[in-house]
CSV table of C-alpha atoms in Angstrom, one decimal:
chain,number,residue,atom,x,y,z
Y,1,MET,CA,91.6,60.8,186.2
Y,2,ALA,CA,91.3,64.1,185.7
Y,3,PHE,CA,91.0,63.9,182.4
Y,4,GLN,CA,88.2,61.4,182.6
Y,5,PRO,CA,84.9,63.7,182.0
Y,6,TYR,CA,86.6,64.4,178.7
Y,7,SER,CA,87.3,60.6,177.5
Y,8,GLY,CA,85.4,58.9,174.5
Y,9,SER,CA,85.2,62.7,172.8
Y,10,GLU,CA,87.7,64.4,169.9
Y,11,LEU,CA,89.4,66.0,172.9
Y,12,ILE,CA,92.7,65.0,174.0
Y,13,PRO,CA,94.8,66.0,176.8
Y,14,GLY,CA,98.2,67.6,177.0
Y,15,ARG,CA,100.8,69.7,179.1
Y,16,VAL,CA,101.9,73.0,178.2
Y,17,VAL,CA,105.8,73.5,177.8
Y,18,ALA,CA,106.2,76.6,175.9
Y,19,GLN,CA,104.3,80.0,176.1
Y,20,GLN,CA,105.1,82.8,173.5
Y,21,ARG,CA,102.6,86.0,173.8
Y,22,GLY,CA,99.3,83.9,172.3
Y,23,LEU,CA,100.9,81.1,171.4
Y,24,LEU,CA,101.2,78.1,173.7
Y,25,GLY,CA,103.7,74.6,172.7
Y,26,VAL,CA,101.6,72.1,173.9
Y,27,ILE,CA,103.1,68.0,173.8
Y,28,THR,CA,100.5,65.3,173.5
Y,29,GLU,CA,101.0,61.4,173.2
Y,30,SER,CA,100.9,62.3,169.6
Y,31,GLY,CA,103.8,65.0,169.7
Y,32,LEU,CA,104.3,68.6,170.0
Y,33,ILE,CA,100.9,71.2,168.7
Y,34,GLN,CA,101.0,74.8,168.6
Y,35,ALA,CA,97.6,75.7,170.2
Y,36,ASP,CA,95.6,78.7,170.7
Y,37,THR,CA,93.2,79.4,173.9
Y,38,ALA,CA,89.0,79.1,173.1
Y,39,GLY,CA,87.9,82.4,173.7
Y,40,LYS,CA,85.9,80.8,176.8
Y,41,LEU,CA,89.2,81.1,178.5
Y,42,LEU,CA,90.9,83.6,176.7
Y,43,HIS,CA,88.3,86.2,178.4
Y,44,THR,CA,87.6,85.0,181.6
Y,45,SER,CA,87.3,87.2,184.1
Y,46,ASP,CA,90.0,85.5,186.5
Y,47,PRO,CA,93.4,85.6,184.2
Y,48,LEU,CA,94.3,82.4,186.8
Y,49,ASP,CA,92.1,80.7,184.6
Y,50,ARG,CA,93.9,80.8,181.7
Y,51,PRO,CA,96.6,78.1,180.7
Y,52,ALA,CA,100.4,78.7,181.5
Y,53,ILE,CA,103.6,76.6,181.1
Y,54,GLY,CA,103.3,73.6,183.5
Y,55,ASP,CA,99.6,73.5,182.5
Y,56,TRP,CA,98.1,70.2,181.9
Y,57,VAL,CA,95.0,71.3,179.6
Y,58,VAL,CA,92.7,69.6,177.1
Y,59,CYS,CA,93.1,69.9,173.8
Y,60,HIS,CA,90.7,69.5,170.3
Y,61,PRO,CA,94.0,69.0,168.1
Y,62,ARG,CA,94.2,70.2,164.1
Y,63,PHE,CA,97.3,67.0,163.9
Y,64,TYR,CA,97.1,67.9,160.0
Y,65,GLU,CA,98.3,71.5,160.6
Y,66,ARG,CA,100.1,70.1,164.2
Y,67,ARG,CA,97.6,72.7,165.6
Y,68,GLY,CA,95.2,72.9,168.2
Y,69,THR,CA,93.1,74.8,170.9
Y,70,ILE,CA,92.6,74.2,174.4
Y,71,GLN,CA,89.3,74.5,175.9
Y,72,ALA,CA,90.0,73.8,179.2
Y,73,VAL,CA,92.7,73.8,182.3
Y,74,LEU,CA,93.0,70.6,184.1
Y,75,PRO,CA,93.2,71.8,188.3
Y,76,ARG,CA,96.8,72.3,189.2
Y,77,THR,CA,98.6,70.9,192.3
Y,78,THR,CA,100.9,74.4,192.8
Y,79,CYS,CA,100.8,77.5,190.9
Y,80,PHE,CA,103.1,80.4,190.6
Y,81,VAL,CA,101.5,83.8,190.8
Y,82,ARG,CA,102.5,87.4,190.6
Y,83,LYS,CA,101.1,90.9,190.0
Y,84,GLU,CA,101.1,91.6,186.4
Y,85,VAL,CA,103.9,94.0,185.3
Y,86,GLY,CA,102.7,97.5,185.4
Y,87,LYS,CA,99.7,99.4,187.7
Y,88,ARG,CA,97.3,96.5,186.4
Y,89,THR,CA,96.3,94.5,190.0
Y,90,GLN,CA,95.3,91.5,188.1
Y,91,SER,CA,97.5,88.2,188.7
Y,92,GLN,CA,100.0,86.5,186.5
Y,93,VAL,CA,100.4,82.8,186.2
Y,94,ILE,CA,104.2,82.2,186.3
Y,95,ALA,CA,104.6,78.2,185.7
Y,96,ALA,CA,102.0,75.9,186.7
Y,97,ASN,CA,102.0,72.2,187.9
Y,98,ILE,CA,106.2,72.6,189.2
Y,99,ASP,CA,107.5,70.5,192.3
Y,100,VAL,CA,110.8,72.7,193.1
Y,101,ALA,CA,111.6,76.3,192.5
Y,102,PHE,CA,114.6,77.6,191.9
Y,103,LEU,CA,115.5,81.0,193.3
Y,104,VAL,CA,118.0,81.7,191.5
Y,105,MET,CA,121.0,85.4,191.9
Y,106,THR,CA,124.0,85.8,191.6
Y,107,THR,CA,127.1,86.1,194.1
Y,108,GLY,CA,127.8,89.1,192.7
Y,109,ALA,CA,126.0,92.5,192.4
Y,110,ASP,CA,122.8,91.0,191.8
Y,111,PHE,CA,122.5,89.3,195.2
Y,112,ASN,CA,119.9,91.0,196.9
Y,113,LEU,CA,118.1,89.9,200.3
Y,114,SER,CA,114.9,91.7,200.0
Y,115,ARG,CA,114.3,90.1,196.3
Y,116,LEU,CA,115.3,86.9,198.2
Y,117,GLU,CA,113.1,87.1,200.8
Y,118,ARG,CA,109.7,88.4,198.1
Y,119,TYR,CA,110.7,85.4,195.4
Y,120,LEU,CA,110.6,82.8,199.0
Y,121,ALA,CA,107.3,84.6,199.9
Y,122,LEU,CA,105.6,83.6,196.6
Y,123,THR,CA,107.1,80.5,196.4
Y,124,ARG,CA,106.2,79.1,199.7
Y,125,GLU,CA,102.5,80.4,198.9
Y,126,SER,CA,102.8,78.7,195.5
Y,127,GLY,CA,103.0,75.1,197.2
Y,128,ALA,CA,106.2,74.1,195.8
Y,129,LYS,CA,109.4,73.8,197.2
Y,130,PRO,CA,112.1,76.6,197.2
Y,131,VAL,CA,115.9,76.3,196.6
Y,132,MET,CA,118.2,79.2,196.9
Y,133,VAL,CA,120.6,79.3,194.3
Y,134,LEU,CA,123.3,80.9,194.0
Y,135,THR,CA,125.4,81.2,190.8
Y,136,LYS,CA,129.3,82.7,189.2
Y,137,ALA,CA,130.2,81.5,192.7
Y,138,ASP,CA,133.7,81.7,190.2
Y,139,LEU,CA,133.8,85.2,190.7
Y,140,CYS,CA,133.0,85.3,194.0
Y,141,GLU,CA,135.6,86.5,196.6
Y,142,ASP,CA,133.6,85.6,199.8
Y,143,ILE,CA,131.5,83.1,198.6
Y,144,GLU,CA,131.1,82.0,202.4
Y,145,GLN,CA,130.0,85.6,203.5
Y,146,VAL,CA,127.4,85.6,200.7
Y,147,SER,CA,126.1,82.1,202.0
Y,148,ASN,CA,125.4,82.8,205.2
Y,149,ALA,CA,123.4,86.2,204.4
Y,150,ALA,CA,121.1,83.9,202.3
Y,151,GLN,CA,120.6,81.3,204.9
Y,152,THR,CA,120.5,83.7,207.6
Y,153,CYS,CA,117.9,85.3,205.6
Y,154,ALA,CA,115.5,82.2,205.0
Y,155,PRO,CA,116.3,79.6,207.8
Y,156,GLY,CA,115.6,76.1,207.0
Y,157,VAL,CA,115.9,76.4,203.1
Y,158,ASP,CA,117.5,74.8,201.0
Y,159,LEU,CA,120.8,76.4,199.7
Y,160,ARG,CA,122.8,75.4,196.4
Y,161,ILE,CA,126.1,77.3,195.5
Y,162,VAL,CA,126.7,77.3,191.3
Y,163,SER,CA,129.1,77.8,189.1
Y,164,SER,CA,127.8,76.7,185.6
Y,165,LEU,CA,131.1,77.3,184.1
Y,166,GLU,CA,133.3,74.9,186.4
Y,167,GLY,CA,130.4,72.5,186.8
Y,168,THR,CA,130.3,73.3,190.9
Y,169,GLY,CA,126.9,71.9,191.6
Y,170,LEU,CA,125.4,70.8,188.9
Y,171,ASN,CA,124.7,67.2,190.1
Y,172,GLU,CA,122.9,68.3,193.4
Y,173,ILE,CA,120.6,70.6,191.3
Y,174,SER,CA,119.9,68.0,189.1
Y,175,ALA,CA,118.6,65.7,192.0
Y,176,TYR,CA,116.2,68.0,192.6
Y,177,LEU,CA,114.2,66.4,189.4
Y,178,ASP,CA,114.9,63.3,189.8
Y,179,GLY,CA,111.8,60.9,188.7
Y,180,HIS,CA,110.3,63.6,186.3
Y,181,ARG,CA,110.1,66.0,188.8
Y,182,THR,CA,109.6,69.6,187.3
Y,183,GLY,CA,111.1,73.0,188.7
Y,184,VAL,CA,111.4,76.2,187.6
Y,185,MET,CA,113.8,78.5,187.8
Y,186,VAL,CA,112.9,82.3,189.3
Y,187,GLY,CA,115.4,85.4,188.7
Y,188,SER,CA,116.4,88.6,187.7
Y,189,SER,CA,117.9,89.2,184.0
Y,190,GLY,CA,121.3,88.4,183.9
Y,191,ALA,CA,121.0,85.9,187.0
Y,192,GLY,CA,122.6,82.8,185.2
Y,193,LYS,CA,119.6,81.0,184.6
Y,194,SER,CA,120.3,80.4,181.0
Y,195,THR,CA,123.8,79.5,181.6
Y,196,LEU,CA,122.7,77.0,184.1
Y,197,LEU,CA,120.2,75.9,181.8
Y,198,ASN,CA,123.1,75.3,178.7
Y,199,ALA,CA,125.1,73.1,181.7
Y,200,LEU,CA,122.5,71.1,182.8
Y,201,MET,CA,121.6,70.1,179.3
Y,202,LYS,CA,125.1,69.8,178.8
Y,203,THR,CA,124.6,72.2,174.7
Y,204,ASP,CA,124.0,75.7,174.3
Y,205,HIS,CA,120.0,75.5,173.9
Y,206,ALA,CA,119.3,78.5,175.6
Y,207,ALA,CA,121.0,82.0,174.8
Y,208,THR,CA,123.3,83.7,177.1
Y,209,GLY,CA,125.0,87.5,177.6
Y,210,ALA,CA,128.6,87.5,178.8
Y,211,VAL,CA,128.8,89.1,182.2
Y,212,SER,CA,129.4,92.7,181.9
Y,213,GLU,CA,132.9,94.4,183.1
Y,214,TYR,CA,131.0,97.2,184.4
Y,215,ASP,CA,128.7,96.1,187.1
Y,216,GLY,CA,129.3,92.0,187.2
Y,217,GLN,CA,125.8,91.5,185.6
Y,218,GLY,CA,124.9,89.3,182.8
Y,219,ARG,CA,122.5,90.5,180.1
Y,220,HIS,CA,119.0,89.4,180.0
Y,221,THR,CA,118.7,86.6,177.2
Y,222,THR,CA,115.1,84.6,177.6
Y,223,THR,CA,112.6,85.8,175.7
Y,224,HIS,CA,109.7,83.5,176.7
Y,225,ARG,CA,109.1,80.5,179.3
Y,226,GLU,CA,109.7,77.1,177.9
Y,227,MET,CA,109.8,73.7,179.3
Y,228,VAL,CA,112.7,71.4,178.3
Y,229,SER,CA,113.7,67.7,179.7
Y,230,LEU,CA,117.3,67.2,181.4
Y,231,PRO,CA,119.3,64.3,180.5
Y,232,SER,CA,118.7,63.2,184.4
Y,233,GLY,CA,115.1,62.6,183.1
Y,234,GLY,CA,113.5,66.1,185.2
Y,235,LEU,CA,112.1,69.1,183.5
Y,236,LEU,CA,112.9,72.3,184.0
Y,237,ILE,CA,111.5,75.3,183.3
Y,238,ASP,CA,113.3,78.7,182.1
Y,239,THR,CA,111.4,82.5,182.2
Y,240,PRO,CA,112.4,85.8,181.3
Y,241,GLY,CA,114.2,87.9,183.9
Y,242,MET,CA,111.5,89.5,186.1
Y,243,ARG,CA,111.9,93.4,186.2
Y,244,GLU,CA,108.8,93.4,188.8
Y,245,LEU,CA,107.8,90.4,191.3
Y,246,GLY,CA,104.5,92.0,192.6
Y,247,MET,CA,102.8,90.8,196.0
Y,248,VAL,CA,98.9,89.3,195.3
Y,249,ASN,CA,97.6,87.2,197.4
Y,250,ALA,CA,100.3,86.1,199.4
Y,251,ALA,CA,99.5,86.5,202.8
Y,252,GLU,CA,100.0,82.1,204.0
Y,253,GLY,CA,103.2,82.4,201.7
Y,254,LEU,CA,104.4,85.6,203.6
Y,255,ALA,CA,104.2,84.2,207.0
Y,256,ALA,CA,105.5,81.0,206.1
Y,257,ALA,CA,108.9,83.5,204.9
Y,258,PHE,CA,109.0,85.2,207.7
Y,259,GLY,CA,108.3,82.3,210.4
Y,260,GLU,CA,110.5,82.8,212.9
Y,261,PHE,CA,110.7,87.0,212.0
Y,262,ASN,CA,107.2,87.2,212.7
Y,263,ALA,CA,107.9,85.1,216.0
Y,264,GLU,CA,110.1,87.6,217.2
Y,265,VAL,CA,108.4,90.4,216.6
Y,266,GLU,CA,105.0,89.3,218.2
Y,267,GLU,CA,107.1,88.5,221.1
Y,268,ILE,CA,108.6,92.0,221.8
Y,269,ALA,CA,105.7,93.3,220.7
Y,270,GLN,CA,104.3,91.7,224.4
Y,271,GLN,CA,106.4,94.4,226.1
Y,272,CYS,CA,104.6,97.5,224.1
Y,273,ARG,CA,102.7,100.0,226.1
Y,274,PHE,CA,100.0,99.6,224.2
Y,275,ARG,CA,97.7,96.7,223.2
Y,276,ASP,CA,97.1,97.3,219.8
Y,277,CYS,CA,100.6,99.4,219.2
Y,278,LYS,CA,101.3,99.4,215.4
Y,279,HIS,CA,104.7,99.8,215.6
Y,280,GLU,CA,105.1,103.6,214.2
Y,281,ALA,CA,105.1,106.5,216.2
Y,282,GLU,CA,103.6,105.2,219.6
Y,283,PRO,CA,105.1,105.7,223.1
Y,284,GLY,CA,106.7,103.1,224.9
Y,285,CYS,CA,107.3,100.7,221.5
Y,286,ALA,CA,109.5,97.8,222.4
Y,287,VAL,CA,109.2,96.9,218.3
Y,288,ARG,CA,110.6,100.7,218.0
Y,289,LYS,CA,112.7,100.4,220.7
Y,290,ALA,CA,114.5,96.6,219.0
Y,291,ARG,CA,115.1,97.8,215.8
Y,292,GLU,CA,117.0,101.1,216.8
Y,293,ASP,CA,118.8,98.8,219.1
Y,294,GLY,CA,119.9,95.9,216.5
Y,295,LYS,CA,117.9,93.6,217.9
Y,296,LEU,CA,115.5,93.5,215.1
Y,297,ASP,CA,116.9,93.8,211.4
Y,298,GLU,CA,115.9,97.2,209.8
Y,299,ARG,CA,116.1,95.9,206.3
Y,300,ARG,CA,113.8,92.9,207.3
Y,301,TRP,CA,111.1,94.9,209.0
Y,302,ASN,CA,111.1,97.5,205.9
Y,303,ASN,CA,110.8,94.7,203.4
Y,304,TRP,CA,108.5,92.9,205.4
Y,305,LEU,CA,106.2,95.8,205.9
Y,306,LYS,CA,106.3,96.7,202.4
Y,307,MET,CA,105.1,93.0,201.7
Y,308,LYS,CA,102.5,92.6,203.5
Y,309,HIS,CA,100.8,96.3,202.5
Y,310,GLU,CA,101.4,95.3,198.9
Y,311,ILE,CA,99.0,92.4,199.9
Y,312,LEU,CA,96.7,94.3,201.7
Y,313,LEU,CA,96.8,96.8,199.2
Y,314,GLN,CA,96.3,94.2,196.0
Y,315,GLU,CA,93.2,92.6,198.4
Y,316,GLN,CA,91.3,96.0,198.3
Y,317,LYS,CA,91.3,96.6,194.7
Y,318,ASN,CA,90.3,93.6,194.0
Y,319,PRO,CA,86.4,93.6,193.1
Y,320,ALA,CA,85.8,89.8,194.7
Y,321,GLY,CA,88.5,90.5,197.8
Y,322,ARG,CA,86.2,93.1,198.4
Y,323,ARG,CA,83.0,91.5,198.2
Y,324,ALA,CA,84.4,88.7,199.8
Y,325,GLU,CA,85.8,91.3,202.7
Y,326,ARG,CA,81.6,92.7,202.8
Y,327,ARG,CA,80.5,89.7,203.1
Y,328,GLU,CA,83.2,88.5,206.4
Y,329,GLN,CA,82.3,91.8,207.6
Y,330,LEU,CA,78.0,90.9,207.7
Y,331,ARG,CA,78.3,87.8,208.6
Y,332,LEU,CA,80.4,89.2,211.9
Y,333,ASN,CA,77.6,91.8,212.3
Y,334,ARG,CA,74.9,89.0,212.2
Y,335,GLU,CA,77.0,87.6,214.6
Y,336,ALA,CA,77.5,90.1,217.0
Y,337,ARG,CA,74.0,91.3,217.1
Y,338,ARG,CA,72.6,87.6,217.7
Y,339,ALA,CA,75.4,87.5,220.6
Y,340,LYS,CA,73.4,90.8,222.3
Y,341,ARG,CA,70.0,89.2,221.7
Y,342,HIS,CA,71.6,86.6,224.1
Y,343,ASP,CA,72.9,88.5,226.6
């Protein structure tokens, strides 16, 4: 239906299945073509409008070259976004139109609850279903302790324990992608994403690196984003390891990821001496006392606060966000003046 306005023209629909630098692999009814992006999309003011892996797109094909040019991006159902790496404030689409996001982390040195919460917040914001995947279970001495920590950090989120070498948990991962659903794997370098992909495909499709004896971590192997078809019929996107996962436009996702924690903080905050307490150095702060007494997890509090500040900073740096904020403030000022005249 979304392609209907373009029917009858030379343009054809396709889906982006590979992304490396400026070139995109697009699968169409007539086969795979290598596509560039039309200038009107490439130089758009909003990077989120540019095609990314998982997108359904409108192409002008040149089949004699097996090439084409992407002219438009069709509406997305979901979109996994992060802040672009470095000091730039632009957003970057990691994957689009995904049903499931596998948050991949090893049970060894890579295991990090604060990073898991960050993945979870961005997944909640994307609209995809989050699934925690703990890899390299065969190397873990106390898998129950690690899994309990993850479930406490993300209550209600599915957790799967995987050993790609032993074949543990592979059927459960494949089941999430039944019916040609699309998944994406996100995680840091060496988390075992490529090894997991190979195990699911039952082939050596992706290059992998051995686990280091020094720190228990795998080596970074994936250098581009690629969507593959699994034997079970599902589609899975492998992504390079992410050195940074900056928060951007994810206030709702953060609230969803920390739902129970938010409620707990708000309940305790009712006992603060001051109604506008910032829970920092104010006297009579019940939240600060709860942290000191161990009733509130200090690590989780600091991580929650850090991500909230990141989101606020991005909104302040974003010109569009500042304009929207000014418009909202003007609206509130007008309503206040009208209310004052009626008093």
